[in-house]
PDB file of C-alpha atoms in Angstrom:
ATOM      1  CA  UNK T   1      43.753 -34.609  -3.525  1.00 53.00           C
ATOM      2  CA  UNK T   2      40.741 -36.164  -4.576  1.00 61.00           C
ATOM      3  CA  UNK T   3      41.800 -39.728  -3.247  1.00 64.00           C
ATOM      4  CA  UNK T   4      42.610 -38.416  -0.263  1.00 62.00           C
ATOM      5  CA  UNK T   5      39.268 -36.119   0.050  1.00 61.00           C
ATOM      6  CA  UNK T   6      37.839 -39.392  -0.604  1.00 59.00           C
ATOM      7  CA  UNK T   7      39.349 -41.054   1.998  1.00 61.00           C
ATOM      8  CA  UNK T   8      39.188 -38.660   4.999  1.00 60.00           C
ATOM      9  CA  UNK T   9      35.446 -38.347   4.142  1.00 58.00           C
ATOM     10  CA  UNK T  10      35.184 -42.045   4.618  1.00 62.00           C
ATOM     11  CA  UNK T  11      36.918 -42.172   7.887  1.00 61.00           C
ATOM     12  CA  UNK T  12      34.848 -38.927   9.444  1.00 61.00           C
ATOM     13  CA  UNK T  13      32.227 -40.498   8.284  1.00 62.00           C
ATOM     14  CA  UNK T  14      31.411 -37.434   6.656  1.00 57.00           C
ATOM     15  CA  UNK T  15      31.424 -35.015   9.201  1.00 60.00           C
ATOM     16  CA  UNK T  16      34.198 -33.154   7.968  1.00 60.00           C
ATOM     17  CA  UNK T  17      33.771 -30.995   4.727  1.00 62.00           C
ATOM     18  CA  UNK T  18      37.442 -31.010   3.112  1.00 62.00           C
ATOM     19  CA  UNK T  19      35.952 -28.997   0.278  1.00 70.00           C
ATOM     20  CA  UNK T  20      37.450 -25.406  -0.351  1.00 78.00           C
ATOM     21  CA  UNK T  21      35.397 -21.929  -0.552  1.00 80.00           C
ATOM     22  CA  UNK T  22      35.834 -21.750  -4.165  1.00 83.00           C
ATOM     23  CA  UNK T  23      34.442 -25.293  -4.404  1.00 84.00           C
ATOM     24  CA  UNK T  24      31.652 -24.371  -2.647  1.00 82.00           C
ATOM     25  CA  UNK T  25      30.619 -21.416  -4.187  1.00 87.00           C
ATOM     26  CA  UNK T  26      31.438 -23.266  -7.879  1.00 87.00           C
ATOM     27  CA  UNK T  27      28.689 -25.912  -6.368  1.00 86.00           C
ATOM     28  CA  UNK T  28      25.985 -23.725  -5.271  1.00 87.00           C
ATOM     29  CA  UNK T  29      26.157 -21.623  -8.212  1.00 90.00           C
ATOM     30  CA  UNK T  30      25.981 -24.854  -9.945  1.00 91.00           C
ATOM     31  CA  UNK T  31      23.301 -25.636  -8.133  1.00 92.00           C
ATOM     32  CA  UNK T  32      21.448 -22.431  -8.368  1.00 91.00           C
ATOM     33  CA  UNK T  33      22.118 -22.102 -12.375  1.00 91.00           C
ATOM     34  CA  UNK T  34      20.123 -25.716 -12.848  1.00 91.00           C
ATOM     35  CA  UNK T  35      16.953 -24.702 -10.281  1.00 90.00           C
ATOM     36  CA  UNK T  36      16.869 -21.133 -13.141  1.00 91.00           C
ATOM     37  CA  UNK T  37      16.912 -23.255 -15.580  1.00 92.00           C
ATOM     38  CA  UNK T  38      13.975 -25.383 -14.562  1.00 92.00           C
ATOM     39  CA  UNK T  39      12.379 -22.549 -13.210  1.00 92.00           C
ATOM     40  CA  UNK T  40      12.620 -20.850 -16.660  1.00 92.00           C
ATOM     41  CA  UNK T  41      11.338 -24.022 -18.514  1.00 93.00           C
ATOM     42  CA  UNK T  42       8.702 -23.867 -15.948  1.00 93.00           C
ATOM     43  CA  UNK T  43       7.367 -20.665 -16.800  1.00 92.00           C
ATOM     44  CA  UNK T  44       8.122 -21.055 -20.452  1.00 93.00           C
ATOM     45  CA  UNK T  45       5.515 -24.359 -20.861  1.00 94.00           C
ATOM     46  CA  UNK T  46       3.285 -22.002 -18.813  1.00 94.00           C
ATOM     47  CA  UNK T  47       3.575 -19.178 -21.261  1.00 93.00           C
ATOM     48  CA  UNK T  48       2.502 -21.853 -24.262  1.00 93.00           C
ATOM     49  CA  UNK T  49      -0.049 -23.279 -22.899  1.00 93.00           C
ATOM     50  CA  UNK T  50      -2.008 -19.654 -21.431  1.00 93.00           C
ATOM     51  CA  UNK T  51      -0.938 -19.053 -25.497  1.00 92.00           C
ATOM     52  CA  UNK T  52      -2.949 -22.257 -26.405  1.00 92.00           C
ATOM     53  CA  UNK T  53      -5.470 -22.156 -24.152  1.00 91.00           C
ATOM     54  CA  UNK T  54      -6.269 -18.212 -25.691  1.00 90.00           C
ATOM     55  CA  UNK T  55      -5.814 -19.435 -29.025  1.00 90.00           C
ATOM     56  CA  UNK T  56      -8.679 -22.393 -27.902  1.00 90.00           C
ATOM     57  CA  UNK T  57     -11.084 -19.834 -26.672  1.00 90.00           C
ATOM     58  CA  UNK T  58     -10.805 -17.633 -29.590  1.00 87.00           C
ATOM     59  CA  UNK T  59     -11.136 -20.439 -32.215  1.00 87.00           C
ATOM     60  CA  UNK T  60     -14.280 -21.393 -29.479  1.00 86.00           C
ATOM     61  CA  UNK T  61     -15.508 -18.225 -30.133  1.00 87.00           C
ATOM     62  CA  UNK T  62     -15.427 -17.495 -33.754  1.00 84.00           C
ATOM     63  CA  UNK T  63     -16.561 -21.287 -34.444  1.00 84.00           C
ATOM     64  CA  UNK T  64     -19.898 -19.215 -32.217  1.00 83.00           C
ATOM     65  CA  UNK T  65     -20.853 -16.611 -34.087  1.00 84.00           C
ATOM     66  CA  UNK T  66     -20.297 -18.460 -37.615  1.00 82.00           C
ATOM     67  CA  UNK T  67     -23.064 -20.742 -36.377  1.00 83.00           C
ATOM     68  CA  UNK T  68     -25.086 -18.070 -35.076  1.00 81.00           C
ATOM     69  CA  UNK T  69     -24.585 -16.034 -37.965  1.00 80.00           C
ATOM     70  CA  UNK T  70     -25.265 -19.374 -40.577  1.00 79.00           C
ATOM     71  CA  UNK T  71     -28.479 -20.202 -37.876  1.00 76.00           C
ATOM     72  CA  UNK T  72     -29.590 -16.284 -38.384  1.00 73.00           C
ATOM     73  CA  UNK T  73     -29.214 -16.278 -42.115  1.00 72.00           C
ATOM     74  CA  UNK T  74     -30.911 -19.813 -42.545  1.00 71.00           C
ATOM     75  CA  UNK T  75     -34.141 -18.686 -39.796  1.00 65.00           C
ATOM     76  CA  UNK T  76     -34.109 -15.254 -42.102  1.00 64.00           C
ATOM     77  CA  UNK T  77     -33.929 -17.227 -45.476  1.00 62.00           C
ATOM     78  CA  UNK T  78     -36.585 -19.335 -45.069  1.00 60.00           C
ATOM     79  CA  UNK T  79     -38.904 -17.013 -43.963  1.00 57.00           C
ATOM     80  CA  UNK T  80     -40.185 -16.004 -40.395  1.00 55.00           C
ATOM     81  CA  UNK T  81     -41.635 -18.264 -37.577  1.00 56.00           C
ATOM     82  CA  UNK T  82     -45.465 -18.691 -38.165  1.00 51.00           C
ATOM     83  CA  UNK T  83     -47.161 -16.408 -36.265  1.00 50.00           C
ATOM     84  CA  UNK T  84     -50.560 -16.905 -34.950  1.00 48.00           C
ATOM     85  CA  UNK T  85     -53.046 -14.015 -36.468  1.00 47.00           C
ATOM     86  CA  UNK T  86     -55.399 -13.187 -33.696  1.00 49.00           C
ATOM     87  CA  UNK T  87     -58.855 -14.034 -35.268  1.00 45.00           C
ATOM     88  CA  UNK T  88     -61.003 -11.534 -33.542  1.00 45.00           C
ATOM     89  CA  UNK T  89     -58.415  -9.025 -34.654  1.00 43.00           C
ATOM     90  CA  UNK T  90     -58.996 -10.026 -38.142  1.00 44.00           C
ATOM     91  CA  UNK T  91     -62.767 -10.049 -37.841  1.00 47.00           C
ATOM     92  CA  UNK T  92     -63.001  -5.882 -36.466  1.00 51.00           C
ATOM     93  CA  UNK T  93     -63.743  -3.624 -38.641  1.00 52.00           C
ATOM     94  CA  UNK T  94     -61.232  -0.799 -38.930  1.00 53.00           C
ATOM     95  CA  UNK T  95     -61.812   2.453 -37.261  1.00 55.00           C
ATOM     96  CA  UNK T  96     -62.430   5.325 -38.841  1.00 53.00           C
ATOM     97  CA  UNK T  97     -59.897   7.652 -38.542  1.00 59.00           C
ATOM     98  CA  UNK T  98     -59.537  11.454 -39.769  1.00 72.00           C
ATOM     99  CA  UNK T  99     -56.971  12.869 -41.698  1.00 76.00           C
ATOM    100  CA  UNK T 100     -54.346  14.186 -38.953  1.00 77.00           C
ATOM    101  CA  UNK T 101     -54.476  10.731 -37.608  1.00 80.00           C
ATOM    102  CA  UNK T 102     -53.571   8.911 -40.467  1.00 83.00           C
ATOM    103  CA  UNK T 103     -51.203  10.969 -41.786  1.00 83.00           C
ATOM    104  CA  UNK T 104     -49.523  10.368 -38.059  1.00 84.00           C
ATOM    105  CA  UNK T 105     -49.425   7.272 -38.987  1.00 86.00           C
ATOM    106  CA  UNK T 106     -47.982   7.501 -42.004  1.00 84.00           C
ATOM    107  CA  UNK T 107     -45.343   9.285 -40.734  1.00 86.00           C
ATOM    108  CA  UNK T 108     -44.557   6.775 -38.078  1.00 88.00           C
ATOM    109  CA  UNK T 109     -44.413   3.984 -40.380  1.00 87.00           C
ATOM    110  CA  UNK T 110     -42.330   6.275 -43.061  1.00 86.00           C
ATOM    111  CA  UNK T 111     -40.050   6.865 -40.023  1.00 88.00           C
ATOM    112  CA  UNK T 112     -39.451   2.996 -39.100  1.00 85.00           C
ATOM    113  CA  UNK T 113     -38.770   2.707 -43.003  1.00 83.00           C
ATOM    114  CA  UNK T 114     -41.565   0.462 -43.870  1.00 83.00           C
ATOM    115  CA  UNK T 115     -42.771   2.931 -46.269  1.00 82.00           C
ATOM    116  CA  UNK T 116     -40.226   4.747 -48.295  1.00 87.00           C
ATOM    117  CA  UNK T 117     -40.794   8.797 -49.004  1.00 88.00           C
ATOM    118  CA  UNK T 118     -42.082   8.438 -52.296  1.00 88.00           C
ATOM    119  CA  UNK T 119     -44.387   5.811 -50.873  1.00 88.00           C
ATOM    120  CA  UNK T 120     -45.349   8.626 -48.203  1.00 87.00           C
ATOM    121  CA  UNK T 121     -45.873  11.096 -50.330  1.00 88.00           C
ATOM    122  CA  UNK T 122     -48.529   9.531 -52.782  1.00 87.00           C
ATOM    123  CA  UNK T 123     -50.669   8.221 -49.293  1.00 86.00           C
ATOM    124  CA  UNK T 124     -50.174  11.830 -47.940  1.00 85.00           C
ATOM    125  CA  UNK T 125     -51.586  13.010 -51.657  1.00 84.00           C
ATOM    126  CA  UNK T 126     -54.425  11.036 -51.458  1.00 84.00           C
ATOM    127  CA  UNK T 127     -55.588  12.123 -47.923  1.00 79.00           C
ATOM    128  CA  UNK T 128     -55.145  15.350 -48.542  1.00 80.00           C
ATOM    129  CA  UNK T 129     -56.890  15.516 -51.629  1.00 77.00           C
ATOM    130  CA  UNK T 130     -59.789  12.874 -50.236  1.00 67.00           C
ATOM    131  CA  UNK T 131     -59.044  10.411 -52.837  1.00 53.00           C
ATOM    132  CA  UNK T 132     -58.803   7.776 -50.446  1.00 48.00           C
ATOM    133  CA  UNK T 133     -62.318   6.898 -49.207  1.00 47.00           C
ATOM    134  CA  UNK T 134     -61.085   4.470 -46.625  1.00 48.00           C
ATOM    135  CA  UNK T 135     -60.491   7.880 -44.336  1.00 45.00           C
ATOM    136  CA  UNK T 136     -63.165   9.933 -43.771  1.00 46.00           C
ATOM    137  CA  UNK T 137     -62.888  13.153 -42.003  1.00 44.00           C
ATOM    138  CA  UNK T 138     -63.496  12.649 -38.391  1.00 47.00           C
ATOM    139  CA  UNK T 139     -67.573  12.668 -37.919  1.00 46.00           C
ATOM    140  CA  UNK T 140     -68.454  10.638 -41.366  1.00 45.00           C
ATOM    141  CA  UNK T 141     -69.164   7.234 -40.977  1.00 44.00           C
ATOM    142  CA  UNK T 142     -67.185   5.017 -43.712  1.00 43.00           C
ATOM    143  CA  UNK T 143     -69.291   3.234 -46.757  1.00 41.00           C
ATOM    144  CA  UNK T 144     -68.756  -0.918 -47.196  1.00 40.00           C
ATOM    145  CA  UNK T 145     -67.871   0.165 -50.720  1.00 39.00           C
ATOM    146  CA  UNK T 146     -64.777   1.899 -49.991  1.00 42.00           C
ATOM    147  CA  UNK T 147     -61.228   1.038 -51.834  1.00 48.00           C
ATOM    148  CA  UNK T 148     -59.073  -1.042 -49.520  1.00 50.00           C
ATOM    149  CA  UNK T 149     -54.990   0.127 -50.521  1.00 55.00           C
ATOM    150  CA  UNK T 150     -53.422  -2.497 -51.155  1.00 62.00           C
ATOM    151  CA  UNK T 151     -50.965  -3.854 -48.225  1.00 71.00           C
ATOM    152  CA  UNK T 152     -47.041  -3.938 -48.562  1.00 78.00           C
ATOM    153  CA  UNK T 153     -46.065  -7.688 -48.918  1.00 85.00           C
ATOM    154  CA  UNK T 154     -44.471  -9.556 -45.579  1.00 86.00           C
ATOM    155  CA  UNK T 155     -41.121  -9.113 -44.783  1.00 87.00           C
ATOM    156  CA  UNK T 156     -38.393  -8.201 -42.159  1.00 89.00           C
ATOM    157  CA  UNK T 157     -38.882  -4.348 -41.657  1.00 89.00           C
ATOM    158  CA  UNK T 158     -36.866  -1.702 -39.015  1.00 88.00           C
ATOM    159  CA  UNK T 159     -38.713  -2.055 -35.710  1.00 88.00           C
ATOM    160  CA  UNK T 160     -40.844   0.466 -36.304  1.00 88.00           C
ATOM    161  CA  UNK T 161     -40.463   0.522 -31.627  1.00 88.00           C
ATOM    162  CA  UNK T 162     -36.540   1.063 -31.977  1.00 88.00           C
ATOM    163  CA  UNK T 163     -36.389  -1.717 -29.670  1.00 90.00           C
ATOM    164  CA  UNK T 164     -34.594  -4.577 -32.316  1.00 90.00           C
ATOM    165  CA  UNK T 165     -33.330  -3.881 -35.793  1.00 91.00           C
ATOM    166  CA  UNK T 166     -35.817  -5.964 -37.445  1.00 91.00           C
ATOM    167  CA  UNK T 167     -39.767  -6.688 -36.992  1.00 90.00           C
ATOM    168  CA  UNK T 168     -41.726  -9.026 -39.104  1.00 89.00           C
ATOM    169  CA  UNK T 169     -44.412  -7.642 -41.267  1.00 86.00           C
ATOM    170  CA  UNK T 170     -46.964 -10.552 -41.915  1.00 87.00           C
ATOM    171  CA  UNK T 171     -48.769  -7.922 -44.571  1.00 84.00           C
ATOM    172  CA  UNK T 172     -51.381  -6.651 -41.975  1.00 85.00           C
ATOM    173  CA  UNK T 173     -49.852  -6.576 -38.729  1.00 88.00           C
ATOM    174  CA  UNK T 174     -46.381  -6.333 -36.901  1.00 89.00           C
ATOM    175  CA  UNK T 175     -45.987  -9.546 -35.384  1.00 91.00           C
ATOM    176  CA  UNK T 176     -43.888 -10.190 -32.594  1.00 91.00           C
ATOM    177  CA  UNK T 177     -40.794 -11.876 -33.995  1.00 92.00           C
ATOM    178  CA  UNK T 178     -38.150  -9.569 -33.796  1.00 91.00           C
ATOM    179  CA  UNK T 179     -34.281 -10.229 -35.278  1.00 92.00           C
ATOM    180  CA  UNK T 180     -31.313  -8.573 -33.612  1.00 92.00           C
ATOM    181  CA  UNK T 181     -27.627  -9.043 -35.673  1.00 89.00           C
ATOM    182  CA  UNK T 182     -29.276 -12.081 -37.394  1.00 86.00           C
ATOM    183  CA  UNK T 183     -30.937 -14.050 -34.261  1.00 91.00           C
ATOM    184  CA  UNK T 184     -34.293 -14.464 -33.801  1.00 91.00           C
ATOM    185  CA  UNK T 185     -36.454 -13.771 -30.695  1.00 92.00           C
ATOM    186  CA  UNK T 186     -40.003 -12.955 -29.624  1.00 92.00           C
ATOM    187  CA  UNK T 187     -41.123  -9.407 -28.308  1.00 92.00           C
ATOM    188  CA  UNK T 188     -44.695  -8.676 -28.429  1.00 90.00           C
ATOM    189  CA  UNK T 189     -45.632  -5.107 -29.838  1.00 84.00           C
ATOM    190  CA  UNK T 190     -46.758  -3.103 -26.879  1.00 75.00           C
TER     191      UNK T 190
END
C-alpha cells in the first residue's frame, strides 16, 4: 500500500490525499503531542530562569545590606564625622537658669537616655538641695567661681528628637550626625 500511495501521489502530483482518517488523526495528534512538548520545555526554561533571576536579586540584595551594615559598623567604630563646633557658641556664657528649668531638662535628657536614672537622681539632688551653684534660682545672677559638672564623654546617644535612633554627643553639644540601623546621615538639631 505504501508503494502504491507512493506512486499515485506522484502521478496527482499530490493533489490527492490517499491517506486514511485514522492516519490522519494518528498525524495530527503526532503533531500536536511534539508542539506540547516544546511548548512545555518552553515554559519550563522560563520557570528556571524567573527562579535564577530571583535567586540573582536576592543574593543582589543581601550582598547590600552586608556592605551597608560592614560601612555602618566601620563609620560607628571609628568614631563620628568631625563636626564643626560653632565658635561663638562656645564663647557665650551659659544662661542662668532656675531650678524648674533645669530639672526640665534633666528630665528630657533622662528621657532620650543620655543620662541614666541614677544619673538623674543625684543632678535632681543637687538642685534641689542648692548644691549645685551653676543654677541659681531665677533672679540671682551666677558667680565666675561656680563648679562646672563635669560633662558625659562623646558618644552615639538615643536622639534625644525621636527623629533617628542615634545622635552624636561631642561632650557639649548634640551635633547633627545622626545614625539610623547603622548608616550615617546629617540632620541638624532644630
Amino acid at each position: 500500500m505504501g508503494l502504491l500511495r507512493k506512486t499515485m501521489s506522484i502521478s496527482t502530483g499530490g493533489a490527492v490525499n490517499y491517506r486514511s482518517n485514522g492516519e490522519r488523526k494518528s498525524k495530527a495528534a503526532m503533531i500536536e503531542a511534539k508542539s506540547a512538548e516544546k511548548l512545555a520545555k518552553i515554559a519550563e526554561d522560563e520557570a528556571k530562569e524567573r527562579t535564577k533571576a530571583a535567586k540573582r536579586e536576592a543574593n543582589a540584595q543581601a550582598l547590600a545590606e552586608l556592605r551597608d551594615r560592614r560601612a555602618a559598623k566601620k563609620a560607628v567604630a571609628s568614631g563620628p564625622i568631625a563636626a564643626p563646633v560653632p565658635v561663638a557658641a562656645a564663647a557665650e556664657p551659659a544662661p542662668v537658669l532656675d531650678v524648674a528649668d533645669q530639672l526640665m531638662k534633666l528630665a528630657q535628657l533622662r528621657d532620650a537616655g543620655v543620662l541614666t536614672d541614677d544619673e538623674f537622681a543625684t543632678q535632681k539632688a543637687k538642685l534641689l538641695n542648692g548644691s549645685n551653684s551653676d543654677i541659681k534660682p531665677a533672679g540671682e545672677e551666677a558667680s565666675g567661681l561656680a563648679e562646672t559638672p563635669a560633662p558625659l564623654p562623646a558618644s552615639w546617644r538615643s536622639d534625644p528628637t525621636g527623629r533617628h535612633q542615634m545622635r552624636y554627643w561631642d561632650g557639649t553639644i548634640w551635633t547633627q550626625h545622626v545614625s539610623d540601623d547603622g548608616v550615617q546621615a546629617t540632620d541638624p538639631v532644630q
